[in-house]
Coordinates of C-alpha atoms and ligand atoms in Angstrom, one line a residue:
Chain A
X1 CA -7.3 129.6 66.1
X2 CA -4.0 130.5 67.6
X3 CA -2.9 134.0 68.6
X4 CA 0.8 134.9 68.7
X5 CA 1.1 136.6 72.0
X6 CA 4.2 138.9 71.9
X7 CA 5.3 137.7 75.3
X8 CA 4.1 134.1 75.6
X9 CA 4.3 132.9 72.0
X10 CA 1.6 131.2 70.0
X11 CA -1.3 130.3 72.1
X12 CA -4.8 128.8 71.7
X13 CA -7.6 131.3 71.5
X14 CA -9.2 129.7 74.5
X15 CA -6.5 131.3 76.7
X16 CA -7.8 134.8 75.6
X17 CA -11.0 136.7 76.1
X18 CA -12.2 139.1 73.3
X19 CA -12.9 142.8 73.8
X20 CA -13.5 144.0 70.3
X21 CA -12.6 146.7 67.9
X22 CA -9.2 148.2 68.5
X23 CA -9.6 151.0 65.9
X24 CA -11.9 153.1 68.1
X25 CA -10.8 156.0 70.2
X26 CA -12.8 156.8 73.3
X27 CA -14.3 160.3 72.9
X28 CA -13.5 163.2 75.2
X29 CA -16.3 163.2 77.8
X30 CA -15.8 166.9 78.3
X31 CA -16.5 167.8 74.6
X32 CA -19.8 169.6 73.9
X33 CA -20.9 166.9 71.5
X34 CA -19.9 164.1 73.9
X35 CA -23.3 162.3 74.1
X36 CA -23.5 161.9 70.3
X37 CA -19.9 160.8 70.1
X38 CA -20.3 158.3 72.8
X39 CA -23.5 156.9 71.1
X40 CA -21.4 156.3 68.0
X41 CA -18.5 154.9 70.1
X42 CA -20.6 152.4 72.1
X43 CA -23.3 151.4 69.6
X44 CA -22.4 152.0 66.0
X45 CA -19.9 149.5 64.9
X46 CA -18.5 148.4 61.5
X47 CA -18.5 144.7 60.8
X48 CA -15.6 144.4 58.4
X49 CA -15.2 141.3 56.3
X50 CA -11.5 141.0 56.0
X51 CA -8.6 142.8 57.8
X52 CA -9.5 144.0 61.3
X53 CA -7.8 145.1 64.5
X54 CA -9.0 143.7 67.7
X55 CA -8.2 143.7 71.4
X56 CA -7.7 140.3 73.0
X57 CA -6.9 139.8 76.7
X58 CA -4.4 137.0 77.5
X59 CA -6.3 135.9 80.6
X60 CA -4.7 132.5 81.1
X61 CA -1.2 133.7 80.2
X62 CA 0.6 137.0 80.7
X63 CA -2.6 138.9 81.5
X64 CA -1.7 141.5 79.0
X65 CA -3.9 143.2 76.4
X66 CA -2.9 142.3 72.9
X67 CA -3.8 144.3 69.7
X68 CA -4.3 141.6 67.1
X69 CA -4.6 142.1 63.3
X70 CA -7.0 139.4 62.3
X71 CA -8.8 138.6 59.0
X72 CA -12.4 138.0 60.0
X73 CA -13.0 135.9 56.9
X74 CA -10.0 133.6 57.2
X75 CA -8.9 134.0 60.8
X76 CA -5.4 134.6 59.5
X77 CA -3.5 136.7 61.9
X78 CA -1.1 139.3 60.4
X79 CA 0.4 140.5 63.6
X80 CA 0.0 141.2 67.3
X81 CA 1.4 143.8 69.6
X82 CA 1.1 144.3 73.4
X83 CA -1.2 147.2 74.1
X84 CA 1.6 149.0 75.9
X85 CA 3.8 148.8 72.8
X86 CA 1.0 149.7 70.4
X87 CA 0.3 152.8 72.5
X88 CA 3.9 153.8 72.6
X89 CA 4.5 153.2 68.9
X90 CA 4.6 156.2 66.6
X91 CA 1.6 156.3 64.2
X92 CA -0.8 155.4 67.0
X93 CA -1.0 158.9 68.4
X94 CA -4.6 158.4 69.3
X95 CA -3.3 156.4 72.1
X96 CA -6.4 154.2 72.3
X97 CA -5.9 151.4 74.8
X98 CA -8.4 148.9 76.1
X99 CA -8.7 150.7 79.4
X100 CA -10.4 153.5 77.4
X101 CA -13.2 151.2 76.5
X102 CA -16.6 151.6 78.2
Chain B
X1 CA -10.4 98.0 76.7
X2 CA -9.9 99.4 80.1
X3 CA -11.2 97.6 83.1
X4 CA -13.6 100.3 84.3
X5 CA -14.3 98.4 87.5
X6 CA -10.9 99.4 88.8
X7 CA -10.4 102.8 87.4
X8 CA -8.1 104.8 89.8
X9 CA -10.6 107.8 89.8
X10 CA -13.2 105.5 91.4
X11 CA -11.4 105.7 94.7
X12 CA -10.7 109.4 94.6
X13 CA -13.2 111.6 96.3
X14 CA -14.1 114.8 94.4
X15 CA -13.9 117.0 97.5
X16 CA -10.5 115.9 98.8
X17 CA -6.9 116.1 97.7
X18 CA -5.5 112.8 96.5
X19 CA -3.5 110.9 99.1
X20 CA 0.0 109.6 98.6
X21 CA 0.3 106.3 96.9
X22 CA 0.6 104.4 93.6
X23 CA -2.2 104.8 91.0
X24 CA -3.0 103.0 87.8
X25 CA -0.9 100.3 86.2
X26 CA 1.0 98.4 88.9
X27 CA 4.6 97.5 88.6
X28 CA 5.7 100.5 86.4
X29 CA 6.4 104.1 87.1
X30 CA 5.8 106.6 84.3
X31 CA 5.3 109.7 86.4
X32 CA 6.0 110.7 89.9
X33 CA 4.4 113.9 91.4
X34 CA 5.9 115.3 94.6
X35 CA 4.4 118.2 96.4
X36 CA 7.2 120.6 97.4
X37 CA 6.4 122.1 100.8
X38 CA 8.2 124.8 102.6
X39 CA 9.0 127.0 99.6
X40 CA 8.7 130.7 100.1
X41 CA 7.1 132.3 97.0
X42 CA 6.4 135.8 95.9
X43 CA 5.3 137.8 92.8
X44 CA 7.4 140.7 91.8
X45 CA 6.0 143.5 89.6
X46 CA 8.2 146.3 88.3
X47 CA 7.1 149.7 89.0
X48 CA 7.3 152.1 86.1
X49 CA 10.8 153.5 86.0
X50 CA 14.2 152.1 86.1
X51 CA 14.3 148.5 84.8
X52 CA 18.1 148.4 84.9
X53 CA 18.2 149.4 88.6
X54 CA 15.6 146.7 89.3
X55 CA 17.7 144.0 87.5
X56 CA 20.7 145.2 89.4
X57 CA 19.0 145.0 92.8
X58 CA 17.6 141.5 92.1
X59 CA 21.0 140.4 91.0
X60 CA 22.4 141.6 94.3
X61 CA 19.6 140.1 96.4
X62 CA 19.2 136.7 94.8
X63 CA 22.2 136.2 92.5
X64 CA 19.9 135.8 89.6
X65 CA 19.4 137.6 86.3
X66 CA 15.8 138.8 85.8
X67 CA 14.5 136.8 82.7
X68 CA 13.2 139.2 80.0
X69 CA 11.0 136.4 78.6
X70 CA 8.9 133.5 79.7
X71 CA 11.9 131.6 81.1
X72 CA 13.1 130.2 84.4
X73 CA 16.5 130.8 85.9
X74 CA 18.0 129.0 88.9
X75 CA 20.7 129.6 91.4
X76 CA 20.9 127.0 94.2
X77 CA 17.5 126.8 95.9
X78 CA 16.3 130.0 94.3
X79 CA 14.2 130.3 91.1
X80 CA 13.0 133.3 89.1
X81 CA 10.3 132.9 86.4
X82 CA 9.1 135.4 83.9
X83 CA 5.3 135.5 83.8
X84 CA 4.6 138.7 81.9
X85 CA 6.4 141.9 80.9
X86 CA 7.7 143.4 84.1
X87 CA 6.4 140.5 86.2
X88 CA 8.1 137.5 87.8
X89 CA 7.7 134.7 90.3
X90 CA 10.3 134.2 92.8
X91 CA 10.6 130.9 94.7
X92 CA 13.1 130.0 97.4
X93 CA 13.8 127.0 99.5
X94 CA 16.5 129.0 101.1
X95 CA 14.9 132.2 102.3
X96 CA 12.2 131.8 105.0
X97 CA 10.5 134.9 103.7
X98 CA 11.4 135.7 100.1
X99 CA 8.9 138.5 99.9
X100 CA 10.6 140.2 102.9
X101 CA 14.0 139.6 101.4
X102 CA 12.9 141.2 98.1
X103 CA 11.1 144.0 99.7
X104 CA 14.1 145.0 101.7
X105 CA 16.4 144.8 98.7
X106 CA 14.2 146.4 96.1
X107 CA 12.5 149.1 98.0
X108 CA 10.3 151.2 95.7
X109 CA 11.5 149.5 92.4
X110 CA 8.9 146.7 92.5
X111 CA 5.6 145.6 94.2
X112 CA 6.1 142.4 96.1
X113 CA 3.3 140.0 97.1
X114 CA 3.7 136.9 99.2
X115 CA 2.2 133.8 97.5
X116 CA 3.6 131.1 99.7
X117 CA 0.2 129.8 100.8
X118 CA -1.7 130.7 97.7
X119 CA -0.1 128.1 95.4
X120 CA 1.0 124.5 95.5
X121 CA 4.2 123.4 93.9
X122 CA 4.5 120.0 92.3
X123 CA 7.6 118.3 91.0
X124 CA 6.9 116.0 88.1
X125 CA 9.6 113.4 87.1
X126 CA 9.6 110.2 85.1
X127 CA 9.7 109.2 81.4
X128 CA 6.0 109.9 80.8
X129 CA 5.7 113.5 82.1
X130 CA 5.4 115.1 78.7
X131 CA 2.9 112.5 77.5
X132 CA 0.8 113.0 80.6
X133 CA 0.8 116.8 80.4
X134 CA 0.0 116.7 76.6
X135 CA -3.4 115.2 77.5
X136 CA -4.5 118.5 79.1
X137 CA -2.2 121.2 77.6
X138 CA -2.8 123.7 74.9
X139 CA 0.9 124.3 74.1
X140 CA 3.6 122.0 72.7
X141 CA 5.3 120.3 75.6
X142 CA 7.3 117.9 73.5
X143 CA 10.7 117.6 75.3
X144 CA 12.4 118.6 72.1
X145 CA 10.4 121.9 72.0
X146 CA 9.8 122.8 75.6
X147 CA 13.4 122.7 76.7
X148 CA 15.0 122.9 80.2
X149 CA 14.8 126.5 81.3
X150 CA 11.6 127.3 79.4
X151 CA 8.5 128.4 81.3
X152 CA 4.9 129.0 80.5
X153 CA 1.9 130.4 82.2
X154 CA -0.9 128.5 80.6
X155 CA -3.8 126.1 81.0
X156 CA -3.7 122.4 82.0
X157 CA -7.0 120.6 82.0
X158 CA -8.8 124.0 82.0
X159 CA -6.8 125.0 85.1
X160 CA -4.4 127.9 85.1
X161 CA -0.9 126.9 85.9
X162 CA 2.7 128.1 85.6
X163 CA 4.9 125.3 84.3
X164 CA 8.6 125.2 83.8
X165 CA 11.2 122.5 83.0
X166 CA 13.9 122.6 85.7
X167 CA 16.1 119.9 84.3
X168 CA 16.1 117.4 81.5
X169 CA 13.9 115.0 83.6
X170 CA 12.3 117.4 86.1
X171 CA 9.2 119.5 85.4
X172 CA 7.7 121.7 88.0
X173 CA 4.4 123.5 88.1
X174 CA 2.5 125.9 90.3
X175 CA -1.3 125.8 90.7
X176 CA -3.6 127.8 92.9
X177 CA -4.1 125.8 96.1
X178 CA -7.9 125.6 95.6
X179 CA -7.3 123.8 92.3
X180 CA -5.0 121.2 93.8
X181 CA -7.6 118.5 94.1
X182 CA -8.8 119.0 90.5
X183 CA -5.3 119.1 89.1
X184 CA -4.3 115.9 90.9
X185 CA -7.4 114.2 89.6
X186 CA -6.2 115.1 86.1
X187 CA -2.7 113.7 86.8
X188 CA -4.0 110.5 88.4
X189 CA -6.4 109.8 85.5
X190 CA -3.9 110.9 82.7
X191 CA -0.9 109.1 84.1
X192 CA -2.7 105.9 85.3
X193 CA -1.8 104.1 82.1
X194 CA 1.9 104.7 82.7
X195 CA 1.8 104.0 86.4
X196 CA 1.6 107.1 88.7
X197 CA 3.1 107.7 92.1
X198 CA 1.9 110.6 94.3
X199 CA 4.4 111.5 97.0
X200 CA 3.3 114.1 99.5
X201 CA 6.2 113.9 101.9
X202 CA 7.3 117.4 100.8
Ligands
ZN301 ZN1 0.6 136.3 76.7

């Protein structure tokens, strides 16, 4: 599988390490229901068959987090954005970036 | 069938950097690797803020344009390589202390870290460089694809490197000093069939 890093170009998946689901938003730890929300956030994951958004870290290249749209059935990749650009882009107001992960 | 009784790796100890000499097929020279000593090397990381001011300051200090992509640019004995968004490698055979030069010129615009002793620089020349690198690379290094001026931070034989093509026939790579012995083993074994010369005279 090859991942199109927005900076480095198309690279073998071995150059990356996988973090996981990029659709989650880290809960507010100050919220009154934070324990329940964190339980969901950390443990309850969907396992979609098909289109998915994932964080990959380009460890052997530019050392950037990349938000990858990957089909989990076919491994076809529909797009990839640097985390910094994904965060800045309109429509991702949740602002979830990999640094927010546990 | 290769003659295993005289494989060049037989004479290379695992725990020492290969010494200068000719390895593999005698009488031909497919690849020459030369260790470049005495380069001053630094990493340069833009602080959040004024990218144009940083580019301007680098232009003034080095006479080079900061590459906005994974590319290498050259001016005399100075080289700048894009390694990530907002990150570059600067190499100089001219400045005794490129990190100091940059720090003085850029002030708060970037974080500068001296790497001169952290990495080893190898020049690779000869008609079989691309064929040799292809044995351990995960990217397309065909000379028609990886053109002069292109650069890549990637993996070679499972070892992290930054590689760039300086000229038509000159490739250069940086590897962490602690991986030098392992990388040279890869080069010796992979270039042996073409004839390999290791030159460590600097
Ligand atoms: Zn990358």
